[in-house]
mmCIF file of C-alpha atoms in Angstrom:
data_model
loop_
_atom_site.group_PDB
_atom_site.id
_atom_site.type_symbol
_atom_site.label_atom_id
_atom_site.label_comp_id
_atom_site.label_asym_id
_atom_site.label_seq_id
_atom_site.Cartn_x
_atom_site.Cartn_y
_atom_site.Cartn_z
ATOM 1 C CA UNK A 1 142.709 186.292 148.380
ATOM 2 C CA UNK A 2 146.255 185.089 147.649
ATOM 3 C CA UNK A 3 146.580 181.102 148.667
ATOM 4 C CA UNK A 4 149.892 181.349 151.749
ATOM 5 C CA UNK A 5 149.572 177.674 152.902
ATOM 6 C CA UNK A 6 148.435 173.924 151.787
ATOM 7 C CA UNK A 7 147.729 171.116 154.638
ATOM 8 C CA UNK A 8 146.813 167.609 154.448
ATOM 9 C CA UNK A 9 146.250 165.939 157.129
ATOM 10 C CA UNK A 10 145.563 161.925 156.896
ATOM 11 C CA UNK A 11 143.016 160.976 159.702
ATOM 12 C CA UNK A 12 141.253 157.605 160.045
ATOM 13 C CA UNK A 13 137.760 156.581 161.614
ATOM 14 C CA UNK A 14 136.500 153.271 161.555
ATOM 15 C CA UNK A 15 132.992 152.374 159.654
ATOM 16 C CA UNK A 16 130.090 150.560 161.549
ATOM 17 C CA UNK A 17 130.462 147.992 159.132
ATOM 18 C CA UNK A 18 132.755 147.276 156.127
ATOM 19 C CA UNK A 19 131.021 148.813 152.896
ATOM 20 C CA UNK A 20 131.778 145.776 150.163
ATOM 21 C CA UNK A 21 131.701 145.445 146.645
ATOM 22 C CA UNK A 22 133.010 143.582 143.447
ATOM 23 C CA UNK A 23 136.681 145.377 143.405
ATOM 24 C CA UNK A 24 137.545 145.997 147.386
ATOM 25 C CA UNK A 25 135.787 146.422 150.445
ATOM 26 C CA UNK A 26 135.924 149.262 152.632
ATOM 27 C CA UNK A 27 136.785 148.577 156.528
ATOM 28 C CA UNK A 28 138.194 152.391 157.885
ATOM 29 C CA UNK A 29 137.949 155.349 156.641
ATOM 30 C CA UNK A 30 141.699 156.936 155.684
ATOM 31 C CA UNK A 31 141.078 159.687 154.509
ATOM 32 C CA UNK A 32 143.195 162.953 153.747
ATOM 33 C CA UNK A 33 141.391 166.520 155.011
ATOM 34 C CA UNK A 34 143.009 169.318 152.733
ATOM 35 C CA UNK A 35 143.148 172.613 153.768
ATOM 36 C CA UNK A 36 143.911 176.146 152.367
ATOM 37 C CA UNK A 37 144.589 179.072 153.988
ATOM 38 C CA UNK A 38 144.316 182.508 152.275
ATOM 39 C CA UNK A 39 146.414 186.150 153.004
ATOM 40 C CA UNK A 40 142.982 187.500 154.665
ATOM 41 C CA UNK A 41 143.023 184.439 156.706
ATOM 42 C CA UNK A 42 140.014 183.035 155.613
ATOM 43 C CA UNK A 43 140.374 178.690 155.842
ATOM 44 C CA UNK A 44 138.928 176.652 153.320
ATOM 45 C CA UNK A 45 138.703 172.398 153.859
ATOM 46 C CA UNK A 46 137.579 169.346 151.991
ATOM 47 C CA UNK A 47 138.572 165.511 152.506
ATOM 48 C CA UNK A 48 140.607 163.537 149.800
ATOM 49 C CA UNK A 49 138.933 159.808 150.020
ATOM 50 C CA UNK A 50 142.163 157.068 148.577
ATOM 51 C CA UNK A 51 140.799 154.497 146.793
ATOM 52 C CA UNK A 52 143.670 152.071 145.241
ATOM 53 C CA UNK A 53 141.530 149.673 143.869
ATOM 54 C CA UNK A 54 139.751 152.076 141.563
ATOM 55 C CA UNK A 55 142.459 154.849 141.281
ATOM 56 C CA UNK A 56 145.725 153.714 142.769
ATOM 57 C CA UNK A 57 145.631 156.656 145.401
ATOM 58 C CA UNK A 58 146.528 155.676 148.991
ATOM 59 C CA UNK A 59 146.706 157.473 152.344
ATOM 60 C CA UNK A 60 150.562 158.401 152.055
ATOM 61 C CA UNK A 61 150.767 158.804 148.324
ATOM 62 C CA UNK A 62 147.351 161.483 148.425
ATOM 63 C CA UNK A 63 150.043 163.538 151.246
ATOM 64 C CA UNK A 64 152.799 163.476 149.482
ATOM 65 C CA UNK A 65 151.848 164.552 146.220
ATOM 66 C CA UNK A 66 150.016 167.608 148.227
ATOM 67 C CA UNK A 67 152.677 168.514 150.264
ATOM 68 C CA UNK A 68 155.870 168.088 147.576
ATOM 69 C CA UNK A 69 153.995 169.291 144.404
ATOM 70 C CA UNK A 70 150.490 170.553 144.664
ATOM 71 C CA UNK A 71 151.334 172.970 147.415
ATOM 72 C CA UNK A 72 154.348 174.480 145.902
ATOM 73 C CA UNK A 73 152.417 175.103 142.335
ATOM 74 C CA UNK A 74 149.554 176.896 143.658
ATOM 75 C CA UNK A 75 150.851 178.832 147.058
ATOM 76 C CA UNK A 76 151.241 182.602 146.058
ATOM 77 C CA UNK A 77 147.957 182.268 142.994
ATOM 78 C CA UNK A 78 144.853 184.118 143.502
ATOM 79 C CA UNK A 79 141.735 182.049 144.678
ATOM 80 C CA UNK A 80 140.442 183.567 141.638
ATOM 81 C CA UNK A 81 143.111 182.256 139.388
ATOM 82 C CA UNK A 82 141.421 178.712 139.205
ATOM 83 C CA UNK A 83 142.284 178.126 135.400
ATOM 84 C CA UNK A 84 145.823 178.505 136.291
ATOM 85 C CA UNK A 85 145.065 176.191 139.082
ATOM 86 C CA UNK A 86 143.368 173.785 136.958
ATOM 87 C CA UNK A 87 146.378 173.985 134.622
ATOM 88 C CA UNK A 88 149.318 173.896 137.391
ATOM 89 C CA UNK A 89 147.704 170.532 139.248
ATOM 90 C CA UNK A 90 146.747 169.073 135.497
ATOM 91 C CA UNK A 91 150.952 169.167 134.723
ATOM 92 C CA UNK A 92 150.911 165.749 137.145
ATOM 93 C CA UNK A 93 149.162 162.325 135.877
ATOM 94 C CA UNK A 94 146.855 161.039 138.030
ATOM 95 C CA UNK A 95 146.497 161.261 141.547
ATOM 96 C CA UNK A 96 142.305 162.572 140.970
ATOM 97 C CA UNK A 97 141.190 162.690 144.675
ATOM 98 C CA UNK A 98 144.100 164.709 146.058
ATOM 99 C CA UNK A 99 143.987 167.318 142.933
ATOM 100 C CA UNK A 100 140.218 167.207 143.416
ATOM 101 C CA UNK A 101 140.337 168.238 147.494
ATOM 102 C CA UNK A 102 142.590 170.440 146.744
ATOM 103 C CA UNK A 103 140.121 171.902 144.251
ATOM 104 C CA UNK A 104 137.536 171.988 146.153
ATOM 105 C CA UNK A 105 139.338 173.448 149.339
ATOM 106 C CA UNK A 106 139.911 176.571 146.957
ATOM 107 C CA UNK A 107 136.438 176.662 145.695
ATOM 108 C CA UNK A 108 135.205 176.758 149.805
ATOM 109 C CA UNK A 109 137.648 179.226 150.296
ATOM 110 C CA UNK A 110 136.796 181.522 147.288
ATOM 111 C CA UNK A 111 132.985 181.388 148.529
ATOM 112 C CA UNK A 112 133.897 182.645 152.462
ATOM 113 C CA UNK A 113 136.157 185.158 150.712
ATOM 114 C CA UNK A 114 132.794 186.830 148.484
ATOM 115 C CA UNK A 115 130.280 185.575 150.849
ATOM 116 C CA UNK A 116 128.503 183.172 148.797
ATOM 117 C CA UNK A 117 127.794 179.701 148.924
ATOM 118 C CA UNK A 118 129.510 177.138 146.746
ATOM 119 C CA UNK A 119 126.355 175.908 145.502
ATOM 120 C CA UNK A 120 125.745 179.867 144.333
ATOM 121 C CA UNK A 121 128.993 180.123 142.787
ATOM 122 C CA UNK A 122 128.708 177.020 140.753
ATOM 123 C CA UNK A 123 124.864 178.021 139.232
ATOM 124 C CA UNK A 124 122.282 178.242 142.500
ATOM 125 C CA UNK A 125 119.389 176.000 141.101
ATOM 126 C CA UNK A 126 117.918 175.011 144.203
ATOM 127 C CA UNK A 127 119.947 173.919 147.383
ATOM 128 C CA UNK A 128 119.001 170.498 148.158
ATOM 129 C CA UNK A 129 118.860 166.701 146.864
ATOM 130 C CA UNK A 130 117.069 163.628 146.670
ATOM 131 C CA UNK A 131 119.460 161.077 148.645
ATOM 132 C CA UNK A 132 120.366 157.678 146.839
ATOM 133 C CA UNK A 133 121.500 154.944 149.761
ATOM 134 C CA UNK A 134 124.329 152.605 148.691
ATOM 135 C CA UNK A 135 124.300 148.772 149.341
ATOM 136 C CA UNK A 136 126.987 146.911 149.947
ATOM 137 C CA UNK A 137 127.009 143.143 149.396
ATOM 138 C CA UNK A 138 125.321 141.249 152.103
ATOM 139 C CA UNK A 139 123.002 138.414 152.644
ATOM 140 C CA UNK A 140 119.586 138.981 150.794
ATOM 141 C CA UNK A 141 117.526 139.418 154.456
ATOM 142 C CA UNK A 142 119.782 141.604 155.867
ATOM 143 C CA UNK A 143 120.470 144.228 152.498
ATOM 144 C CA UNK A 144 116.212 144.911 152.403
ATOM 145 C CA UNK A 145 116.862 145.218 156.592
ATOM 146 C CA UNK A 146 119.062 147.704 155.950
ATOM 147 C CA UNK A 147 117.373 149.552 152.933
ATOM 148 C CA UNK A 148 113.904 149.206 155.601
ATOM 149 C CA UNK A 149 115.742 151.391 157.737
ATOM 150 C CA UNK A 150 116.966 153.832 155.878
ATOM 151 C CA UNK A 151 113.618 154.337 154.184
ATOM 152 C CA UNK A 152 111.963 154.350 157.755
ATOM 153 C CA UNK A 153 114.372 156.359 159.446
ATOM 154 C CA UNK A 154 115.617 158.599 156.915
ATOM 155 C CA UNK A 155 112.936 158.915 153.868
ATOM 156 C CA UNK A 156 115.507 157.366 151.482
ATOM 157 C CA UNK A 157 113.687 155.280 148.958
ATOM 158 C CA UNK A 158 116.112 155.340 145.893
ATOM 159 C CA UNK A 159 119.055 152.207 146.470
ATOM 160 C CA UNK A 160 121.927 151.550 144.758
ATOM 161 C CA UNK A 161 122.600 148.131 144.628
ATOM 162 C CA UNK A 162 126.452 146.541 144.755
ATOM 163 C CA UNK A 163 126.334 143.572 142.008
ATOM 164 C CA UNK A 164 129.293 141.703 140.368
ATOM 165 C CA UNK A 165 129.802 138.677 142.050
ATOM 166 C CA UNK A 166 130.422 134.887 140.880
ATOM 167 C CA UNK A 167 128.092 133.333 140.017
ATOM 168 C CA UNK A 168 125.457 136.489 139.271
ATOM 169 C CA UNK A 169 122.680 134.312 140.892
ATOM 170 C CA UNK A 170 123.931 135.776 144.236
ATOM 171 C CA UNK A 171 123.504 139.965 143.201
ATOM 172 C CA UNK A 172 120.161 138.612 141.066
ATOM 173 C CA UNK A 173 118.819 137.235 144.341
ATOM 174 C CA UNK A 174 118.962 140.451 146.199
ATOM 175 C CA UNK A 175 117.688 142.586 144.105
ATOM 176 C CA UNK A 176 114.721 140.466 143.473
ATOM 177 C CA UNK A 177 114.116 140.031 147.645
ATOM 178 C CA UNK A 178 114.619 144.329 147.787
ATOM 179 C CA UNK A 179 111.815 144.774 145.628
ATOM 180 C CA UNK A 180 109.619 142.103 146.945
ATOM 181 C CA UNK A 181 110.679 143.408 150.183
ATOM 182 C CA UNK A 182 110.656 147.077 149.615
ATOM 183 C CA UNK A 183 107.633 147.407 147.016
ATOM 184 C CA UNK A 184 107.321 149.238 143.667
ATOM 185 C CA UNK A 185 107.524 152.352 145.121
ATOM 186 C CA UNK A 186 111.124 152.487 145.824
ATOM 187 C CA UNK A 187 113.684 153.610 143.040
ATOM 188 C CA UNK A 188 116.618 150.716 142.467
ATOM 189 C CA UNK A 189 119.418 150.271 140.029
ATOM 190 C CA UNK A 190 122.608 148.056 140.236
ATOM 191 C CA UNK A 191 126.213 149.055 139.981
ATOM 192 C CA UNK A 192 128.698 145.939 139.061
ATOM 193 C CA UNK A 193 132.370 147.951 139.450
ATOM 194 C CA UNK A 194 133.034 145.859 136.553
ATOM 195 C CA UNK A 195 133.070 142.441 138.837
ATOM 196 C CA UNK A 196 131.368 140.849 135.542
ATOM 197 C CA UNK A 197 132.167 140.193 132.244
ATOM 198 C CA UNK A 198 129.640 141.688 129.366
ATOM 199 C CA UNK A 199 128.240 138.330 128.877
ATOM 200 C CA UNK A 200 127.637 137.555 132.407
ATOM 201 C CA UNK A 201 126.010 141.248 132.619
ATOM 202 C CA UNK A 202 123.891 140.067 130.090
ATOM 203 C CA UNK A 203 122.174 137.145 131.909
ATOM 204 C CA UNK A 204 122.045 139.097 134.995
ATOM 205 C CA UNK A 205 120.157 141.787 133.575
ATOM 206 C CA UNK A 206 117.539 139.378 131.315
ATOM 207 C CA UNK A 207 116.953 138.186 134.960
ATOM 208 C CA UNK A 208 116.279 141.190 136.480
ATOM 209 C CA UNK A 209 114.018 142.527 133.405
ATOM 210 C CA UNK A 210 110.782 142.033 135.392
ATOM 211 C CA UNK A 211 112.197 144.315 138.671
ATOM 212 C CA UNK A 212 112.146 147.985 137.145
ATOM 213 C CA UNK A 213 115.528 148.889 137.544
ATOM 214 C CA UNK A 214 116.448 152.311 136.904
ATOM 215 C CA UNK A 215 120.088 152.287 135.903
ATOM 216 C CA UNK A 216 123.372 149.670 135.642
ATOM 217 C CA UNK A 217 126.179 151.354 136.473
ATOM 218 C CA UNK A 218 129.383 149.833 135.243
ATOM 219 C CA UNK A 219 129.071 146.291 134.930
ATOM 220 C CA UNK A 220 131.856 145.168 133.019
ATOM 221 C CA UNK A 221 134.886 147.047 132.454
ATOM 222 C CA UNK A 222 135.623 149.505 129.786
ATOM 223 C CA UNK A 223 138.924 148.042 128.690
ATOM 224 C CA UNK A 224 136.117 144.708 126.972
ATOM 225 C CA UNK A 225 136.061 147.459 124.700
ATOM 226 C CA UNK A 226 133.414 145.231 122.057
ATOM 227 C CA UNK A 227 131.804 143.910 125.271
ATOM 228 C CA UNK A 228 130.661 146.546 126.643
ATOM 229 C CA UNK A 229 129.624 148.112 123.684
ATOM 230 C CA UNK A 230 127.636 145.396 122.725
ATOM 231 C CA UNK A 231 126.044 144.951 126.057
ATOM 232 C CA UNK A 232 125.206 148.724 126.125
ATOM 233 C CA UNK A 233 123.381 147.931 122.996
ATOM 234 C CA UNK A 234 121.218 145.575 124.003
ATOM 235 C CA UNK A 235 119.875 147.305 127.591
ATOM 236 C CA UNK A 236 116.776 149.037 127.780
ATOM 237 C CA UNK A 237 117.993 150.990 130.805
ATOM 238 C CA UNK A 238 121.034 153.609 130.621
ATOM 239 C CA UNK A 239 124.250 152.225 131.276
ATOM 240 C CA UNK A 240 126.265 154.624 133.537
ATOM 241 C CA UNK A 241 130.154 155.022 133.450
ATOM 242 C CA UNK A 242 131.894 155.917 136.663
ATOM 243 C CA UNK A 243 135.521 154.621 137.221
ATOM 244 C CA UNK A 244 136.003 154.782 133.534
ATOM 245 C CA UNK A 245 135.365 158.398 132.786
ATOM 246 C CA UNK A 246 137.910 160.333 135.099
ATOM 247 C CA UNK A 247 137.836 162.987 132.831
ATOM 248 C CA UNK A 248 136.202 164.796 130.420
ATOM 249 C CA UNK A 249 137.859 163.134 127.211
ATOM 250 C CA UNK A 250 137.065 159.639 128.871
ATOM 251 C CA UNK A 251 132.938 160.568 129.089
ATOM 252 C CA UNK A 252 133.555 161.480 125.331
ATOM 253 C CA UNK A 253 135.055 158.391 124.567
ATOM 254 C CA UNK A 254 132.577 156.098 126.188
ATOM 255 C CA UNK A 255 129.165 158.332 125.261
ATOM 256 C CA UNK A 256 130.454 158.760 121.313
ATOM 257 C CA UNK A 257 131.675 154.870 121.318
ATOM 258 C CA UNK A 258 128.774 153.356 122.853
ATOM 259 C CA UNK A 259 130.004 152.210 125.518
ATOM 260 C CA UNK A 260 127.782 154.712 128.209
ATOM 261 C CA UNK A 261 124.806 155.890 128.117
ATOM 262 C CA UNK A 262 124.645 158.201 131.619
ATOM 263 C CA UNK A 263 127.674 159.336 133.830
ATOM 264 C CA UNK A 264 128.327 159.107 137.258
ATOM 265 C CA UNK A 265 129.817 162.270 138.514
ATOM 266 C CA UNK A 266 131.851 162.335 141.687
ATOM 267 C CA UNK A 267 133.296 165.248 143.067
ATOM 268 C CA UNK A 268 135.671 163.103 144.789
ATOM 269 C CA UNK A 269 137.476 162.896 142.027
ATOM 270 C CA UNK A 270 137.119 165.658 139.977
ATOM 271 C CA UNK A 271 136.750 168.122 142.317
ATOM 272 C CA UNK A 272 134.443 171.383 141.072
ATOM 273 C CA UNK A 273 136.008 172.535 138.281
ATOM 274 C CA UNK A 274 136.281 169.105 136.049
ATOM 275 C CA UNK A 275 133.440 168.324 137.712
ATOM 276 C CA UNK A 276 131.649 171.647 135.890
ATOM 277 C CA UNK A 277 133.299 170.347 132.525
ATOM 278 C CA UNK A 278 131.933 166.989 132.734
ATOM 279 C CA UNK A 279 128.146 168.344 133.663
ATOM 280 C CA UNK A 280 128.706 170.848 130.293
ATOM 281 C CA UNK A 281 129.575 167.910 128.548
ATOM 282 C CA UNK A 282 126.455 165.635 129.514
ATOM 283 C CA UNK A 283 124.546 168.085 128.797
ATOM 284 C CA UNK A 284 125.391 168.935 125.744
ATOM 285 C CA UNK A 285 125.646 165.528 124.953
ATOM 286 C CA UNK A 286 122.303 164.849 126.075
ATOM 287 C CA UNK A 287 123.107 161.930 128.509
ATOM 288 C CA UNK A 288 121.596 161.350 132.346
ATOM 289 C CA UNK A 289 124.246 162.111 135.231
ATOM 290 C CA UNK A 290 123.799 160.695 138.451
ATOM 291 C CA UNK A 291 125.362 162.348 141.493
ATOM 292 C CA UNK A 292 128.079 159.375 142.775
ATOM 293 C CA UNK A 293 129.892 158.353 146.409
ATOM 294 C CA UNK A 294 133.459 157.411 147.165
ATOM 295 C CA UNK A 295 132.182 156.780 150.277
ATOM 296 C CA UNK A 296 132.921 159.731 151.462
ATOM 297 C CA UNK A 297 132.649 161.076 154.806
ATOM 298 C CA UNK A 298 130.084 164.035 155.680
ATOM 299 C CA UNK A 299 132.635 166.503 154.460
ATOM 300 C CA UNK A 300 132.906 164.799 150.807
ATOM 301 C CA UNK A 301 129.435 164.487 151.101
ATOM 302 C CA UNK A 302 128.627 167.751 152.146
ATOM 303 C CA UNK A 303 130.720 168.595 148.485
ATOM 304 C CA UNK A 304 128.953 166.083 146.550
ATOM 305 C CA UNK A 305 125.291 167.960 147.355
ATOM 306 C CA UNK A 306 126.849 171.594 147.140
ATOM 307 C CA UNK A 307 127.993 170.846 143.297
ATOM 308 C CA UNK A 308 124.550 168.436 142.485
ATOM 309 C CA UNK A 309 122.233 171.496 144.170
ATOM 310 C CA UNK A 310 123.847 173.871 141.654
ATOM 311 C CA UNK A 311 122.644 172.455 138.142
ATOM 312 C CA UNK A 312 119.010 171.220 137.080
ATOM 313 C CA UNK A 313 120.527 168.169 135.167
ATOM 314 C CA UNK A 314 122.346 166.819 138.289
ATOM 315 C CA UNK A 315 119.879 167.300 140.943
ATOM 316 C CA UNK A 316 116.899 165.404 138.799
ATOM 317 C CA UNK A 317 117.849 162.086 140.501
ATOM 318 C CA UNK A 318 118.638 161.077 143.649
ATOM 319 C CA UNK A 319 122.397 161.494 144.274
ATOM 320 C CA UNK A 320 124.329 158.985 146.801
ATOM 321 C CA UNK A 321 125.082 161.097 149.733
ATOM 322 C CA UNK A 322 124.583 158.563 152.585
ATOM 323 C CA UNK A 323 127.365 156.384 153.229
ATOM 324 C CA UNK A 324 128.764 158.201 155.762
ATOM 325 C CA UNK A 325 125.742 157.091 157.969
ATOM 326 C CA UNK A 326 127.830 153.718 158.283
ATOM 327 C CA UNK A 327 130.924 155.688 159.825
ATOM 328 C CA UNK A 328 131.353 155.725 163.768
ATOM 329 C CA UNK A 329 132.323 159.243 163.850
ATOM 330 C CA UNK A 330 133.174 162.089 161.507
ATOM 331 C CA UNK A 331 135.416 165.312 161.752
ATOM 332 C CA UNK A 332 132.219 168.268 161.252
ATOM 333 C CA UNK A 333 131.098 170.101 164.055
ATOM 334 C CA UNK A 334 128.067 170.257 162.934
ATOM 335 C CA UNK A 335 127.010 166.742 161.602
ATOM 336 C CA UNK A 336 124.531 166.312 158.181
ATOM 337 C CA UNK A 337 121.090 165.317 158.303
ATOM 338 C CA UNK A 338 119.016 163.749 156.030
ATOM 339 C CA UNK A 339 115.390 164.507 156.486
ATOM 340 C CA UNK A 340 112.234 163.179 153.982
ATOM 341 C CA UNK A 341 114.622 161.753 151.834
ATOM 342 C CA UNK A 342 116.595 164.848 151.221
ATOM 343 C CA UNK A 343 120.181 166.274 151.743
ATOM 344 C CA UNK A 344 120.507 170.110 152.347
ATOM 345 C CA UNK A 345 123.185 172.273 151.194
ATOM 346 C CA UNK A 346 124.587 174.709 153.506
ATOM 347 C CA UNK A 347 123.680 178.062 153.015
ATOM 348 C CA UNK A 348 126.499 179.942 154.137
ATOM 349 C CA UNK A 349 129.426 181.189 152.273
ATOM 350 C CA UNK A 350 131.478 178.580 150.855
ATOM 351 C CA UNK A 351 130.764 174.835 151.945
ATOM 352 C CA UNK A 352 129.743 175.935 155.654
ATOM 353 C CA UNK A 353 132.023 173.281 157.114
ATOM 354 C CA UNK A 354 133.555 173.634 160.354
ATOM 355 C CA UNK A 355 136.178 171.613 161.647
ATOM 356 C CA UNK A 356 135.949 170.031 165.055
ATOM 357 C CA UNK A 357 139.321 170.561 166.077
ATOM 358 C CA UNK A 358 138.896 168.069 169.287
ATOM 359 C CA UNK A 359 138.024 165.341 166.577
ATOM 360 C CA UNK A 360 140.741 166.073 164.108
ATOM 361 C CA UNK A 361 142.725 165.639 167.275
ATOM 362 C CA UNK A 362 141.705 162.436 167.768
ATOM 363 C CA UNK A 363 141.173 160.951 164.333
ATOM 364 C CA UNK A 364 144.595 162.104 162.902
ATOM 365 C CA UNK A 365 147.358 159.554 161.954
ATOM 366 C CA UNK A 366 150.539 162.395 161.592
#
């Protein structure tokens, strides 16, 4: 089970429409598909989503860094060997999606190799997930259009909402026409990608007080260190940290300063392994996690409900494994489904992706 080669490949495939929100918007898909190949031949894959507005990864710089330092560090080590993995890819700063596909790529690979699922391999709770739809910013009418559609079509009835724009009277708006539109029935909570400032965040969520909202996710950055701490204080709904806990000292920063009161985690970007640390954490902690999106494609999503199917804490809520239902076309052979609201994890061993090689074909950018 010796690792002999590293790949990543940058491919591109347009969305349906652009996924926006208070710190970029989202047009194509340009993504990285990583791939490991073992001694025994066995071929493990998962997909490396750039986001330089929240991580200063791009298309290029995710490649590189795989092909002129991750790949030499862990070619020759055992699949089993993943603390020396860990270690190896933790030696560079940054760069969290490509050391996280690269993670994961090893974890599918190690699961083909014993013939067990990743979701086995990581703690088998059940194998399957309430499904979270994201929201991008849009006109009032046409966001509850959208969430009617992917209750009716798909079963989805928990929404997370993009907020964070000036002034807050245009995020407070929607929200209040999704739940006259949508009813009481369906789950909603707002994420801001710190497009406000704490005192903005503060208004907008007195305003919203009346519309049940589950969460807030990251409404002001962490860096308005007092800010935030002081508008954590004040909410009576948990306040979830995403782009601000990377890692597992970060969550401990936020959680023990008061700054976070649930955590996003996203396999995206810390693979399986930190991603394992950071649910040990919470839990011992005693915080909420809620399964996140990069907006990832059906492979990163297909990761995101392997690692949320494994624990009980993580697959209590809905986790947001849609998005890639806005993409024209994806790179699995056999596509996801969502069904009554719920996401499946593949039962096979490892991830139970497969590669269409005719799309990679087309899709690629090398």
């Amino acid at each position: 089970m010796k690792i002999t080669r590293v790949e990543a490949i940058p491919f591109a495939i347009p969305y349906r429409k652009p996924l926006k929100f208070a710190s970029g918007e989202v047009h194509v898909a340009e993504h990285v598909l990583v791939r490991v190949t073992t001694d025994d031949g066995v071929v493990g894959v998962a997909e490396a989503p750039p986001r330089p507005f929240t991580y200063g990864e791009t298309q290029v710089g995710i490649v590189a860094v795989i092909d002129t330092i991750f790949a030499g560090q862990v070619v020759g080590l055992d699949l089993m060997e993943r603390e020396q993995i860990h270690t190896r890819l933790s030696r560079t700063i940054g760069n969290p999606t490509a050391k996280s596909a690269l993670d994961m790529a090893i974890w599918d690979a190690l699961g083909q190799s014993l013939g067990y699922s990743v979701t086995e391999l990581l703690g088998g709770y059940t194998d399957r997930m309430h499904v979270s739809h994201m929201l991008g910013f849009d006109e009032p009418a046409a966001m509850v259009a959208e969430a009617e559609r992917m209750r009716d079509t798909y079963g989805i009835t928990t929404f997370k909402v993009k907020v964070g724009r000036h002034p807050y009277r245009l995020d407070t708006a929607v929200v209040r026409a999704l739940r006259e539109g949508l009813g009481d029935e369906v789950e909603l909570y707002v994420d801001g990608n710190r497009g406000w400032s704490a005192s903005e965040s503060a208004r907008a969520m007195a305003e919203m007080a009346d519309l049940g909202l589950t969460f807030a996710e990251e409404l002001c950055p962490a860096d308005d260190v007092l800010g935030r701490r002081w508008l954590v204080q004040q909410l009576d709904v948990p306040f979830i940290a995403d782009e601000s806990v990377v890692t597992p000292a970060e969550v401990t920063r936020e959680v023990l300063g008061g700054s976070a009161t649930a955590i996003s985690i996203k396999t995206a970007r810390t693979g399986f392994t930190t991603s394992r640390r950071v649910h040990h954490l919470a839990e011992g902690l005693g915080v909420e996690l809620v399964m996140g999106n990069q907006i990832d494609g059906q492979l990163g999503s297909l990761c995101s409900v392997a690692f949320g199917a494994a624990f009980e804490l993580t697959s209590r809520r809905a986790g947001e494994l849609s998005n890639f239902l806005d993409m024209t076309d994806d790179l699995l052979a056999d596509p996801l489904e969502i069904h009554g609201g719920q996401l499946v994890a593949r039962s096979g061993p490892g991830l139970g992706a497969v590669i269409d090689p005719d799309k990679l074909a087309r899709y690629r950018q090398d």
